[in-house]
Amino acid sequence: MPAETARFFRAKVAVISDVTPSFRRFTFSGGDLASYGDPGYDQRIKVIFPTATAGLDTMPSAEDWYTTWRELPKDARPPFRTYTTRAVRNELCEVDIDMVAHDVVGPASAWIASAEVGDEVLIYGPTTHHSGVSLGVDFVPPAKTENYLLAGDETAAPAIAGILEQLPQDARGVVVLEVPHADDARYLPRHPGFDYRVASRGSAERHRHLVAAVRHAVAELAPAGRGAEVEELDTDLIWEVPRTAKGGAALKSAPLYAWLAGEAGAIKALRRHLVSGHGVDRRAVAFMGYWRLDKAEA
């Protein structure tokens, strides 16, 4: 029987630390995490939270767990949200996951606000038996990329941090990040080849900095070209990661590779600007709508 490449891991909160005003790091521990995998970059995982009416033991764990979960009564479904693996220490059976702390508007933000050491969650992620391309990794640049553009709001910051830490030192590009507070700017690790354009939103209109800074960066990094027609997607989840049939990069080389993530409406508009407005090859633009402004689920 082949080894599992992804599964549910049961873990306890071991340490809680506020990295910045908006970013709270949860270090999870447990013997089960010895086989937790780390394909790298922006590896997506699911964190399942217990509620008063749906404990962790009620979470379906078979291969088609999502279908079974959807068929459960709403109050019997443990809520889950998507996050990014921040660090893995298999020898210590520890995993770090950074979450955005903000006003309580849903089950995830409620858990983040009230979690204590010893609290348990389930984490659905890759195992150490995983090999090859992970579908949970959306940063899939061409082998030869002249410049990178990494852009998003605070929900994208942990993924951007992981990408910056793992890119080679000779990589070049621009980071655009919009965060709630000025002190959140220190969250990102430094990379010698990147220009950081990070700004706090404060009381300003959401996405104002993100949109303006991305437009400016694209004009600098991408040669002017004829725009391509962009198919409009009217779905709740706006997500496209160009890949080959085998899961690798869609292009062998590109003058610019853009990775955009955050609120779906803003990210969709930025992708349209890059491709249709500025002529960036759509196969060199990965965009992920992590959440929607008109659909609070935190």
Coordinates of N, CA and C in Angstrom, one line a residue, residues 80-203:
F80 N -12.7 25.1 9.2 CA -11.3 25.1 8.9 C -11.0 26.3 8.0
R81 N -9.8 26.7 8.0 CA -9.3 27.8 7.1 C -7.9 27.4 6.6
T82 N -7.5 28.1 5.5 CA -6.3 27.8 4.8 C -5.2 28.8 5.3
Y83 N -4.0 28.2 5.6 CA -2.9 29.0 6.1 C -1.6 28.5 5.4
T84 N -0.5 29.0 5.8 CA 0.8 28.7 5.1 C 1.7 28.1 6.2
T85 N 2.3 27.0 5.9 CA 3.4 26.4 6.8 C 4.5 27.4 6.9
R86 N 4.8 27.9 8.1 CA 5.9 28.8 8.2 C 7.2 28.2 8.6
A87 N 7.2 27.1 9.3 CA 8.5 26.4 9.6 C 8.1 25.0 10.1
V88 N 9.0 24.1 9.8 CA 8.8 22.7 10.2 C 10.1 22.2 10.9
R89 N 10.0 21.6 12.1 CA 11.2 21.0 12.8 C 10.8 19.6 13.1
N90 N 11.0 18.7 12.2 CA 10.5 17.3 12.4 C 11.2 16.7 13.6
E91 N 12.5 17.0 13.8 CA 13.2 16.4 14.8 C 12.7 16.7 16.2
L92 N 12.0 17.9 16.3 CA 11.4 18.4 17.5 C 9.9 18.1 17.5
C93 N 9.4 17.6 16.4 CA 7.9 17.4 16.2 C 7.2 18.7 16.4
E94 N 7.7 19.8 15.7 CA 7.1 21.1 15.9 C 6.8 21.7 14.5
V95 N 5.7 22.5 14.4 CA 5.4 23.2 13.2 C 4.9 24.6 13.6
D96 N 5.4 25.6 12.9 CA 5.0 27.0 13.1 C 4.0 27.4 12.0
I97 N 2.9 28.1 12.5 CA 1.9 28.7 11.5 C 1.6 30.1 12.0
D98 N 1.8 31.0 11.2 CA 1.5 32.4 11.5 C 0.1 32.8 11.0
M99 N -0.7 33.4 11.9 CA -2.0 33.8 11.6 C -2.2 35.3 11.8
V100 N -3.2 35.9 11.1 CA -3.5 37.3 11.3 C -4.4 37.5 12.4
A101 N -4.1 38.2 13.4 CA -4.9 38.5 14.5 C -5.7 39.8 14.3
H102 N -7.0 39.8 14.3 CA -7.8 41.0 14.1 C -9.1 40.8 14.9
D103 N -10.0 41.7 14.7 CA -11.3 41.7 15.4 C -12.0 40.3 15.1
V104 N -12.7 39.8 16.1 CA -13.4 38.6 15.9 C -14.6 38.7 15.0
V105 N -14.6 38.0 13.9 CA -15.7 38.1 12.9 C -16.1 36.7 12.5
G106 N -15.5 35.6 13.0 CA -15.8 34.3 12.7 C -15.1 33.3 13.6
P107 N -15.3 32.0 13.3 CA -14.7 31.0 14.2 C -13.1 31.0 14.2
A108 N -12.5 31.3 13.1 CA -11.0 31.3 13.1 C -10.5 32.4 13.9
S109 N -11.0 33.6 13.6 CA -10.5 34.8 14.4 C -10.8 34.6 15.9
A110 N -12.0 34.0 16.2 CA -12.3 33.8 17.6 C -11.3 32.8 18.2
W111 N -10.9 31.8 17.5 CA -9.9 30.8 18.1 C -8.6 31.5 18.2
I112 N -8.2 32.3 17.2 CA -6.9 33.0 17.3 C -6.8 33.9 18.5
A113 N -8.0 34.6 18.8 CA -8.0 35.6 19.9 C -8.0 34.9 21.3
S114 N -8.5 33.7 21.4 CA -8.7 33.1 22.7 C -7.8 31.8 22.9
A115 N -7.1 31.4 21.9 CA -6.3 30.1 22.0 C -5.3 30.2 23.2
E116 N -5.1 29.1 23.8 CA -4.1 29.0 24.9 C -3.2 27.8 24.7
V117 N -2.1 27.8 25.3 CA -1.2 26.6 25.3 C -1.9 25.4 25.7
G118 N -1.8 24.3 24.9 CA -2.5 23.1 25.2 C -3.7 22.8 24.4
D119 N -4.2 23.9 23.7 CA -5.4 23.7 22.9 C -5.0 22.9 21.7
E120 N -5.9 22.1 21.2 CA -5.7 21.2 20.1 C -6.4 21.6 18.8
V121 N -5.7 21.3 17.6 CA -6.3 21.5 16.3 C -5.9 20.3 15.5
L122 N -6.5 20.2 14.3 CA -6.1 19.3 13.2 C -5.4 20.1 12.1
I123 N -4.4 19.6 11.6 CA -3.7 20.3 10.4 C -3.7 19.3 9.3
Y124 N -4.3 19.7 8.2 CA -4.3 18.9 7.0 C -3.1 19.4 6.1
G125 N -2.1 18.5 5.9 CA -1.0 19.0 5.1 C -0.2 17.8 4.5
P126 N 0.9 18.1 3.8 CA 1.7 17.0 3.2 C 2.5 16.2 4.3
T127 N 2.8 15.0 3.9 CA 3.7 14.2 4.8 C 5.1 14.2 4.2
T128 N 6.0 13.6 5.0 CA 7.4 13.5 4.6 C 7.5 12.5 3.4
H129 N 6.5 11.7 3.1 CA 6.5 10.8 2.0 C 6.2 11.5 0.7
H130 N 5.8 12.8 0.8 CA 5.5 13.5 -0.4 C 6.7 13.8 -1.2
S131 N 6.6 13.6 -2.5 CA 7.8 13.9 -3.4 C 7.2 14.5 -4.7
G132 N 8.1 15.3 -5.4 CA 7.6 15.9 -6.6 C 6.9 17.2 -6.3
V133 N 6.1 17.7 -7.2 CA 5.4 19.0 -7.1 C 4.2 18.9 -6.2
S134 N 4.1 19.8 -5.2 CA 2.9 19.8 -4.4 C 1.9 20.7 -4.9
L135 N 0.7 20.3 -5.0 CA -0.4 21.2 -5.5 C -0.7 22.3 -4.5
G136 N -0.2 22.1 -3.2 CA -0.3 23.2 -2.2 C 0.7 24.3 -2.4
V137 N 1.6 24.1 -3.3 CA 2.6 25.2 -3.6 C 2.2 25.9 -4.8
D138 N 1.9 27.2 -4.7 CA 1.5 28.0 -5.8 C 2.6 28.9 -6.4
F139 N 3.7 28.9 -5.8 CA 4.8 29.7 -6.4 C 5.6 28.7 -7.3
V140 N 5.3 28.8 -8.6 CA 5.9 27.9 -9.6 C 6.5 28.8 -10.7
P141 N 7.6 29.4 -10.5 CA 8.2 30.3 -11.5 C 9.0 29.6 -12.5
P142 N 9.2 30.2 -13.7 CA 10.1 29.5 -14.7 C 11.5 29.3 -14.1
A143 N 12.2 28.4 -14.7 CA 13.6 28.1 -14.2 C 14.5 29.3 -14.3
K144 N 14.2 30.1 -15.4 CA 15.0 31.3 -15.6 C 14.0 32.5 -15.5
T145 N 14.1 33.3 -14.4 CA 13.2 34.4 -14.1 C 14.1 35.6 -13.8
E146 N 14.0 36.7 -14.6 CA 14.8 37.8 -14.4 C 14.4 38.6 -13.2
N147 N 13.1 38.8 -13.0 CA 12.6 39.6 -11.9 C 11.3 38.9 -11.3
Y148 N 11.2 39.1 -10.0 CA 10.0 38.6 -9.4 C 9.2 39.8 -8.8
L149 N 7.9 39.6 -8.8 CA 7.0 40.5 -8.1 C 6.1 39.7 -7.2
L150 N 6.3 40.0 -5.9 CA 5.6 39.3 -4.8 C 4.7 40.3 -4.2
A151 N 3.4 40.2 -4.3 CA 2.5 41.2 -3.8 C 1.2 40.7 -3.1
G152 N 0.7 41.4 -2.1 CA -0.5 41.0 -1.4 C -0.8 41.8 -0.2
D153 N -1.9 41.4 0.5 CA -2.2 42.1 1.7 C -1.7 41.2 2.9
E154 N -2.1 41.5 4.1 CA -1.6 40.8 5.3 C -1.8 39.3 5.2
T155 N -2.9 38.8 4.6 CA -3.1 37.4 4.5 C -2.0 36.6 3.7
A156 N -1.4 37.4 2.8 CA -0.3 36.8 2.0 C 1.0 36.9 2.6
A157 N 1.2 37.6 3.7 CA 2.5 37.9 4.2 C 3.3 36.6 4.6
P158 N 2.7 35.6 5.3 CA 3.4 34.4 5.7 C 3.9 33.7 4.4
A159 N 3.1 33.6 3.4 CA 3.6 32.9 2.1 C 4.7 33.7 1.5
I160 N 4.6 35.0 1.5 CA 5.7 35.9 0.9 C 7.0 35.7 1.7
A161 N 6.8 35.6 3.0 CA 8.0 35.4 3.9 C 8.7 34.1 3.5
G162 N 7.9 33.0 3.4 CA 8.5 31.7 3.0 C 9.2 31.7 1.7
I163 N 8.6 32.4 0.7 CA 9.2 32.5 -0.6 C 10.6 33.3 -0.5
L164 N 10.6 34.4 0.2 CA 11.8 35.2 0.3 C 12.9 34.4 0.9
E165 N 12.6 33.6 1.9 CA 13.6 32.9 2.7 C 14.2 31.8 1.8
Q166 N 13.5 31.3 0.8 CA 13.9 30.1 0.0 C 14.4 30.5 -1.4
L167 N 14.2 31.7 -1.8 CA 14.8 32.1 -3.1 C 16.3 32.3 -3.0
P168 N 17.1 32.0 -4.0 CA 18.5 32.1 -4.0 C 18.9 33.6 -3.7
Q169 N 20.1 33.8 -3.2 CA 20.5 35.2 -2.9 C 20.7 36.1 -4.1
D170 N 20.8 35.5 -5.3 CA 21.0 36.3 -6.5 C 19.6 36.6 -7.2
A171 N 18.5 36.2 -6.6 CA 17.2 36.5 -7.1 C 16.9 38.0 -7.0
R172 N 16.2 38.6 -7.9 CA 15.9 40.0 -7.9 C 14.4 40.3 -8.1
G173 N 14.0 41.3 -7.5 CA 12.6 41.7 -7.6 C 12.1 42.7 -6.7
V174 N 10.7 42.8 -6.6 CA 10.1 43.8 -5.7 C 9.0 43.1 -4.9
V175 N 8.9 43.5 -3.6 CA 7.9 43.0 -2.7 C 6.9 44.2 -2.4
V176 N 5.6 44.0 -2.7 CA 4.6 44.9 -2.3 C 3.7 44.3 -1.3
L177 N 3.6 45.0 -0.1 CA 2.7 44.4 0.9 C 2.0 45.5 1.6
E178 N 0.7 45.3 1.8 CA -0.1 46.2 2.5 C -0.6 45.6 3.8
V179 N -0.3 46.2 5.0 CA -0.5 45.6 6.3 C -1.4 46.6 7.1
P180 N -2.0 46.1 8.2 CA -2.9 47.0 9.0 C -2.1 48.1 9.8
H181 N -0.9 47.7 10.4 CA -0.2 48.6 11.3 C 1.2 48.8 10.8
A182 N 1.8 50.0 11.2 CA 3.1 50.3 10.8 C 4.1 49.3 11.3
D183 N 4.0 48.8 12.5 CA 4.9 47.8 13.0 C 4.9 46.5 12.3
D184 N 3.8 46.2 11.5 CA 3.8 45.0 10.8 C 4.8 44.9 9.7
A185 N 5.4 46.0 9.3 CA 6.3 46.1 8.2 C 7.6 45.2 8.5
R186 N 7.9 45.0 9.8 CA 9.1 44.3 10.2 C 8.8 42.8 10.1
Y187 N 7.7 42.3 9.8 CA 7.4 40.9 9.7 C 8.2 40.2 8.7
L188 N 8.4 40.8 7.5 CA 9.0 40.1 6.4 C 10.5 39.9 6.6
P189 N 11.1 38.7 6.3 CA 12.6 38.6 6.3 C 13.2 39.4 5.2
R190 N 14.4 39.8 5.4 CA 15.1 40.6 4.4 C 15.8 39.7 3.3
H191 N 15.7 40.1 2.1 CA 16.4 39.4 1.0 C 17.2 40.5 0.2
P192 N 18.5 40.3 0.0 CA 19.3 41.3 -0.6 C 19.0 41.8 -2.0
G193 N 18.2 40.9 -2.7 CA 17.9 41.3 -4.1 C 16.6 41.9 -4.3
F194 N 15.8 42.2 -3.2 CA 14.5 42.7 -3.3 C 14.3 44.1 -2.8
D195 N 13.5 44.9 -3.5 CA 13.1 46.2 -3.0 C 11.8 46.0 -2.3
Y196 N 11.7 46.5 -1.1 CA 10.5 46.3 -0.2 C 9.7 47.6 -0.3
R197 N 8.4 47.4 -0.7 CA 7.5 48.5 -0.7 C 6.3 48.1 0.2
V198 N 6.5 48.3 1.5 CA 5.5 47.9 2.5 C 5.0 49.1 3.1
A199 N 3.6 49.1 3.2 CA 3.0 50.3 3.9 C 1.8 49.8 4.7
S200 N 1.6 50.6 5.8 CA 0.4 50.3 6.7 C -0.8 51.0 6.1
R201 N -1.9 50.3 6.2 CA -3.2 50.8 5.7 C -3.7 51.9 6.7
G202 N -3.6 51.7 8.0 CA -4.1 52.7 8.9 C -5.6 52.9 8.7
S203 N -6.0 54.2 8.5 CA -7.4 54.5 8.3 C -7.7 54.7 6.8

